[in-house]
Short mmCIF file of C-alpha atoms in Angstrom, two decimals:
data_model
loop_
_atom_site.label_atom_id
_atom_site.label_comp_id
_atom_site.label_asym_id
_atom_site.label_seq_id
_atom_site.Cartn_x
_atom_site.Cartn_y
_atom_site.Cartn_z
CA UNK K 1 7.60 -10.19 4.48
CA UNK K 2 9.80 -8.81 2.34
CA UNK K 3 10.36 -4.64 1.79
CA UNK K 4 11.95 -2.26 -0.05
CA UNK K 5 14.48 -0.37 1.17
CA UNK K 6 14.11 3.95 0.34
CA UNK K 7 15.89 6.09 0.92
CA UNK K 8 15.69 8.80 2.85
CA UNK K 9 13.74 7.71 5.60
CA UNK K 10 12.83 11.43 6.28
CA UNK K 11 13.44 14.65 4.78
CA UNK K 12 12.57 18.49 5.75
CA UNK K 13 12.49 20.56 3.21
CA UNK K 14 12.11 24.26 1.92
CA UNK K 15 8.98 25.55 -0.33
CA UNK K 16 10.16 25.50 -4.05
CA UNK K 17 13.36 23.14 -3.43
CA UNK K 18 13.72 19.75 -5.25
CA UNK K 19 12.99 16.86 -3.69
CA UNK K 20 15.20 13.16 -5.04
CA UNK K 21 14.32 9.75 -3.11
CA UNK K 22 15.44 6.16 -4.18
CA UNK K 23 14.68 2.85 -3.67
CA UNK K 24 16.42 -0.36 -4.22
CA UNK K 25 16.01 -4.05 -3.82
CA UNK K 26 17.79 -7.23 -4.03
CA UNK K 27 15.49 -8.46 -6.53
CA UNK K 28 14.86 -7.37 -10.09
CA UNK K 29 11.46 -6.33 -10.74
CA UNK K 30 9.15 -6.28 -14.12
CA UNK K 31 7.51 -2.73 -12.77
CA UNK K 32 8.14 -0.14 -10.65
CA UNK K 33 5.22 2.04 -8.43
CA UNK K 34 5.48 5.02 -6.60
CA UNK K 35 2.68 6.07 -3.70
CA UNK K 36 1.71 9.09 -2.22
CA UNK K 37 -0.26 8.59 1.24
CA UNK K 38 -1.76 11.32 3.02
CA UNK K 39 -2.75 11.09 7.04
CA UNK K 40 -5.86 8.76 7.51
CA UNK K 41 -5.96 7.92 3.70
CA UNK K 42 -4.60 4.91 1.60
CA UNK K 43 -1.56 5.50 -0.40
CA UNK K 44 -2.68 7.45 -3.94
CA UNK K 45 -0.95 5.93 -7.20
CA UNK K 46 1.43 8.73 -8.61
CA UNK K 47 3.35 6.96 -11.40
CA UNK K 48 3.78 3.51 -12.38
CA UNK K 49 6.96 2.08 -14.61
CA UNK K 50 6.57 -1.14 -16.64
CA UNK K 51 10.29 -1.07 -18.23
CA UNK K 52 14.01 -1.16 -17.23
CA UNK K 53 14.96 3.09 -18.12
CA UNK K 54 11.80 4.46 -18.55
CA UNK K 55 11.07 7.59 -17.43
CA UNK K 56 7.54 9.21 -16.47
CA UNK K 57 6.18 12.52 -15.10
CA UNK K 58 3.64 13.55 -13.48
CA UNK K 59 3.49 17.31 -13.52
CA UNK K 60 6.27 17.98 -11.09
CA UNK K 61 7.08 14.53 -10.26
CA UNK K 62 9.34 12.74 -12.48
CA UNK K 63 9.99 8.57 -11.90
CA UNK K 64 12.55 6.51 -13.21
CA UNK K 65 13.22 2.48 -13.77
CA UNK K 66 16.51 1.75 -13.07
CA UNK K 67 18.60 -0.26 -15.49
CA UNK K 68 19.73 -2.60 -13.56
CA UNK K 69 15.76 -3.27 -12.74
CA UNK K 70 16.40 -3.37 -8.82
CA UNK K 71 15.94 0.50 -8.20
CA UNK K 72 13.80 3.89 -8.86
CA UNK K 73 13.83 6.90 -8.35
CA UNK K 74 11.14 9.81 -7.68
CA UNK K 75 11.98 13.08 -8.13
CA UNK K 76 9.70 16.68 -7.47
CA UNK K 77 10.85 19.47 -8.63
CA UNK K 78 9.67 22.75 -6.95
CA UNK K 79 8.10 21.91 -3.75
CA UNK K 80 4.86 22.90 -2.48
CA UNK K 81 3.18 22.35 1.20
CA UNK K 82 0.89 19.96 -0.09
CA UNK K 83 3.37 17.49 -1.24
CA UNK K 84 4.04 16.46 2.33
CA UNK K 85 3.34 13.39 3.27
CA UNK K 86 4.67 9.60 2.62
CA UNK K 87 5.78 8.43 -0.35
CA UNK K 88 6.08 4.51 -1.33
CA UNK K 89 7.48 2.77 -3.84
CA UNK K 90 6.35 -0.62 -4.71
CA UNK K 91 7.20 -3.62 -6.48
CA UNK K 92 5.18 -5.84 -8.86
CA UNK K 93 2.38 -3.66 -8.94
CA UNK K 94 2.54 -3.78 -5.02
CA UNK K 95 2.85 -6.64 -3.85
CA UNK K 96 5.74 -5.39 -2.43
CA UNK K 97 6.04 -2.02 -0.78
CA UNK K 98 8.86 0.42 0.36
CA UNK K 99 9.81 1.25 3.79
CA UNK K 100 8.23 4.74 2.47
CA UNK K 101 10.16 8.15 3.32
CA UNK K 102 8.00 11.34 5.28
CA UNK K 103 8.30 14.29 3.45
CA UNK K 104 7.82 17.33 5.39
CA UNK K 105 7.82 20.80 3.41
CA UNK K 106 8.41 24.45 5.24
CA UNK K 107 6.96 27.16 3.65
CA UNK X 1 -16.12 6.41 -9.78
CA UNK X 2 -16.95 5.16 -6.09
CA UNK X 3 -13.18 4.34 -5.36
CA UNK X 4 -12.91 1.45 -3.04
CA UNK X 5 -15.20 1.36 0.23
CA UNK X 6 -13.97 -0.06 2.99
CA UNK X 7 -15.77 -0.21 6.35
CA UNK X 8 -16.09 0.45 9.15
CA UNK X 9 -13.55 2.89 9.10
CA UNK X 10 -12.60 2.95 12.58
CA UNK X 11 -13.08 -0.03 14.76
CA UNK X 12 -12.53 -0.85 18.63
CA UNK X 13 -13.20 -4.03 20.34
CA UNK X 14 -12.06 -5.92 23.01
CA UNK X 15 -9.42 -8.84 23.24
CA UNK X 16 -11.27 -12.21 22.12
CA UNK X 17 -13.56 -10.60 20.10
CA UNK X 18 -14.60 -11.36 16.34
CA UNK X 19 -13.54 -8.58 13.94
CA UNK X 20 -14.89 -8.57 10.64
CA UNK X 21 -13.44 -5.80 8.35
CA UNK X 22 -15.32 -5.31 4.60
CA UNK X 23 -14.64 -4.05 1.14
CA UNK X 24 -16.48 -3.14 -1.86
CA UNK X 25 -13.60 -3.14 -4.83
CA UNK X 26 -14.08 -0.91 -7.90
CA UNK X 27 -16.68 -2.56 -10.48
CA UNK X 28 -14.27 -3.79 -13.28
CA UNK X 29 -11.42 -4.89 -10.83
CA UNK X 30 -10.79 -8.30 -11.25
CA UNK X 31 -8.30 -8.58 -8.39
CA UNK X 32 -8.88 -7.72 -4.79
CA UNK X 33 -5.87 -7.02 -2.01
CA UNK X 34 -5.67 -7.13 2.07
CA UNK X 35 -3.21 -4.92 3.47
CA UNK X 36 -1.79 -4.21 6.93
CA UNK X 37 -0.16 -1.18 8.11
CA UNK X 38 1.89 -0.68 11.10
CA UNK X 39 4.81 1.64 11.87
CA UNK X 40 7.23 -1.49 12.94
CA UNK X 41 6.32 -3.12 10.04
CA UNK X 42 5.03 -0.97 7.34
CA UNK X 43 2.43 -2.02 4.48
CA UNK X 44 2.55 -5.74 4.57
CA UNK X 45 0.60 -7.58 1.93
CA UNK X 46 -1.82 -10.45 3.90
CA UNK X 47 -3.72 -11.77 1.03
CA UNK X 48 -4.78 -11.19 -2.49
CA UNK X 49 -7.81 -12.82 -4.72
CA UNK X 50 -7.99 -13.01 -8.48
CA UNK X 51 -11.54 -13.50 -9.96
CA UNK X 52 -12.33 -14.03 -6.44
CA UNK X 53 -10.16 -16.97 -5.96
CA UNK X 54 -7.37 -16.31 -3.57
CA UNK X 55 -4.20 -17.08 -4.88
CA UNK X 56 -1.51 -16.08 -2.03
CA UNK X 57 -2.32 -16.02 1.61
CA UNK X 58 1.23 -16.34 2.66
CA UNK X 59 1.27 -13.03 4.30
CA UNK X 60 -1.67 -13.81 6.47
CA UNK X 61 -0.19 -14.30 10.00
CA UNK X 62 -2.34 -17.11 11.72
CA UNK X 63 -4.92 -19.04 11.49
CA UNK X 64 -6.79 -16.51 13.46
CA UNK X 65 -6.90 -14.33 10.30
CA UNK X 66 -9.22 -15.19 7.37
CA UNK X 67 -10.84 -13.49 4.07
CA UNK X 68 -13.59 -14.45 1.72
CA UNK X 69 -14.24 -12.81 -1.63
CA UNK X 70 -18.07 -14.35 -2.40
CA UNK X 71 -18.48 -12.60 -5.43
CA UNK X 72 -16.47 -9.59 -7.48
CA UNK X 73 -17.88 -6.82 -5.31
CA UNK X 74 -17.47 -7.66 -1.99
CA UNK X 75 -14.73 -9.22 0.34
CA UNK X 76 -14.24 -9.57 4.04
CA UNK X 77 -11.35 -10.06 6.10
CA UNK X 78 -11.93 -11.66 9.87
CA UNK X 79 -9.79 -12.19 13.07
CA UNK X 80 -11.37 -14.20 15.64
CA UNK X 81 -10.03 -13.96 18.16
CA UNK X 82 -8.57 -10.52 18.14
CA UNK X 83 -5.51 -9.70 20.24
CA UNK X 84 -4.05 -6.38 20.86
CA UNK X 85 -0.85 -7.13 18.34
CA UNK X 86 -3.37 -6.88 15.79
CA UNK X 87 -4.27 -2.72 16.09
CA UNK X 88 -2.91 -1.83 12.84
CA UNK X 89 -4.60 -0.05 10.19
CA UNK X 90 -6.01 -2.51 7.12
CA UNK X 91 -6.38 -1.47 3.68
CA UNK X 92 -8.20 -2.69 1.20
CA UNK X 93 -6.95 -2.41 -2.51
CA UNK X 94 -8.11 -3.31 -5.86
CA UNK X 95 -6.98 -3.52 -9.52
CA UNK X 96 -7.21 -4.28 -13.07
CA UNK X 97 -4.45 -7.18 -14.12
CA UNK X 98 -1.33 -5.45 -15.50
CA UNK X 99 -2.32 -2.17 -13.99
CA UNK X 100 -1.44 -0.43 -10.31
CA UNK X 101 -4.01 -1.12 -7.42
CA UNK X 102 -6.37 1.68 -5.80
CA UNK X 103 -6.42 1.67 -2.55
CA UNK X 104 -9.52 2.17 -0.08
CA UNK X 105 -9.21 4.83 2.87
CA UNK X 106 -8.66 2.04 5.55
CA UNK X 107 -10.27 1.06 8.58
CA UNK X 108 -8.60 1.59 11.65
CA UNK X 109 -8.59 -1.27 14.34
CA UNK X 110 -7.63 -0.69 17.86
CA UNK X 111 -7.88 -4.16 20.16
CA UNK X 112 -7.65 -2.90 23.60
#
């Protein structure tokens, strides 16, 4: 089926940096959802986006809806170990999901 | 808040068996998703019911694979026969319309 492509596919990271991860697609979508998922769990809704430039946080993360409607971005400011793990975007409300990109953070 | 249940949560059987995977949706949800997760392929989207009707089984891939959704609170999804191809990890999700799904903690299938 059809994905999402994000970008990066992996990144290492030190405590208390900022983290910024994109995805795009060749299709416009009406919303936007980014995923957290943890090792043996489902992915955990962190922020959805139902309009083309909105913006949302979520305490340190911080999600955007691209104009154009056919990307988004996540950022998280000040890193913590606990943030590591996969993160997904998803289209439509997830019927379509992101390729996903592994954060790892070093304390 | 029970979240979504899924069971079992970890499952191994042998090639040519019949699988049957289950999941309780939050009460409320009116629509009820099948996922698969591999690391080839990612989350792919098999099936999904509205007010238990399903309305796109295009990602289901063969006839081996089928899911029922009786009523609102319950929903099965069965391979028979398994193969080993299909060890993947299957989630469960569930929603309100308009609103992002929730996803159950998975069960794990291995087909040896």
């Amino acid at each position: 089926g059809q994905q999402l492509n994000q970008s990066p596919q992996s990144m290492f990271i030190q405590e208390g940096e900022d983290v910024s991860m994109n995805c795009t697609s060749s299709s416009i979508f009406n919303t936007w959802l980014w995923y957290k998922q943890d090792p043996g769990e489902g992915p955990v809704l962190l922020i959805a986006l139902y309009k083309a430039g909105e913006l949302t946080s979520n305490g340190r993360l911080t999600a955007q809806f691209g104009i154009t409607r056919k990307d988004s971005f996540l950022n998280i400011s000040a890193s913590i170990p606990s943030d590591v793990g996969i993160y997904f975007c998803a289209g439509q409300f997830g019927y379509i999901f992101g390729t996903g990109t592994r954060l790892k953070v070093l304390a | 808040d029970a979240g979504v249940i899924q069971s079992p949560r970890h499952e191994v059987t042998e090639m040519g068996q019949e699988v049957t995977l289950r999941c309780k949706p939050i009460s409320g949800h009116n629509s009820l998703f099948w996922y698969r997760q591999t690391m080839m392929r990612g989350l792919e989207l098999l099936i999904y019911f509205n007010n238990n009707v399903p309305i796109d089984d295009s990602g289901m891939p063969e006839d081996r694979f089928s899911a029922k959704m009786p009523n609102a609170s319950f929903s099965t999804l069965k391979i028979q026969p398994s193969e080993p191809r299909d060890s993947a990890v299957y989630f469960c999700a569930s929603a309100k319309t308009g609103y992002g799904y929730t996803f159950g903690s998975g069960t794990r299938l291995t087909v040896v």
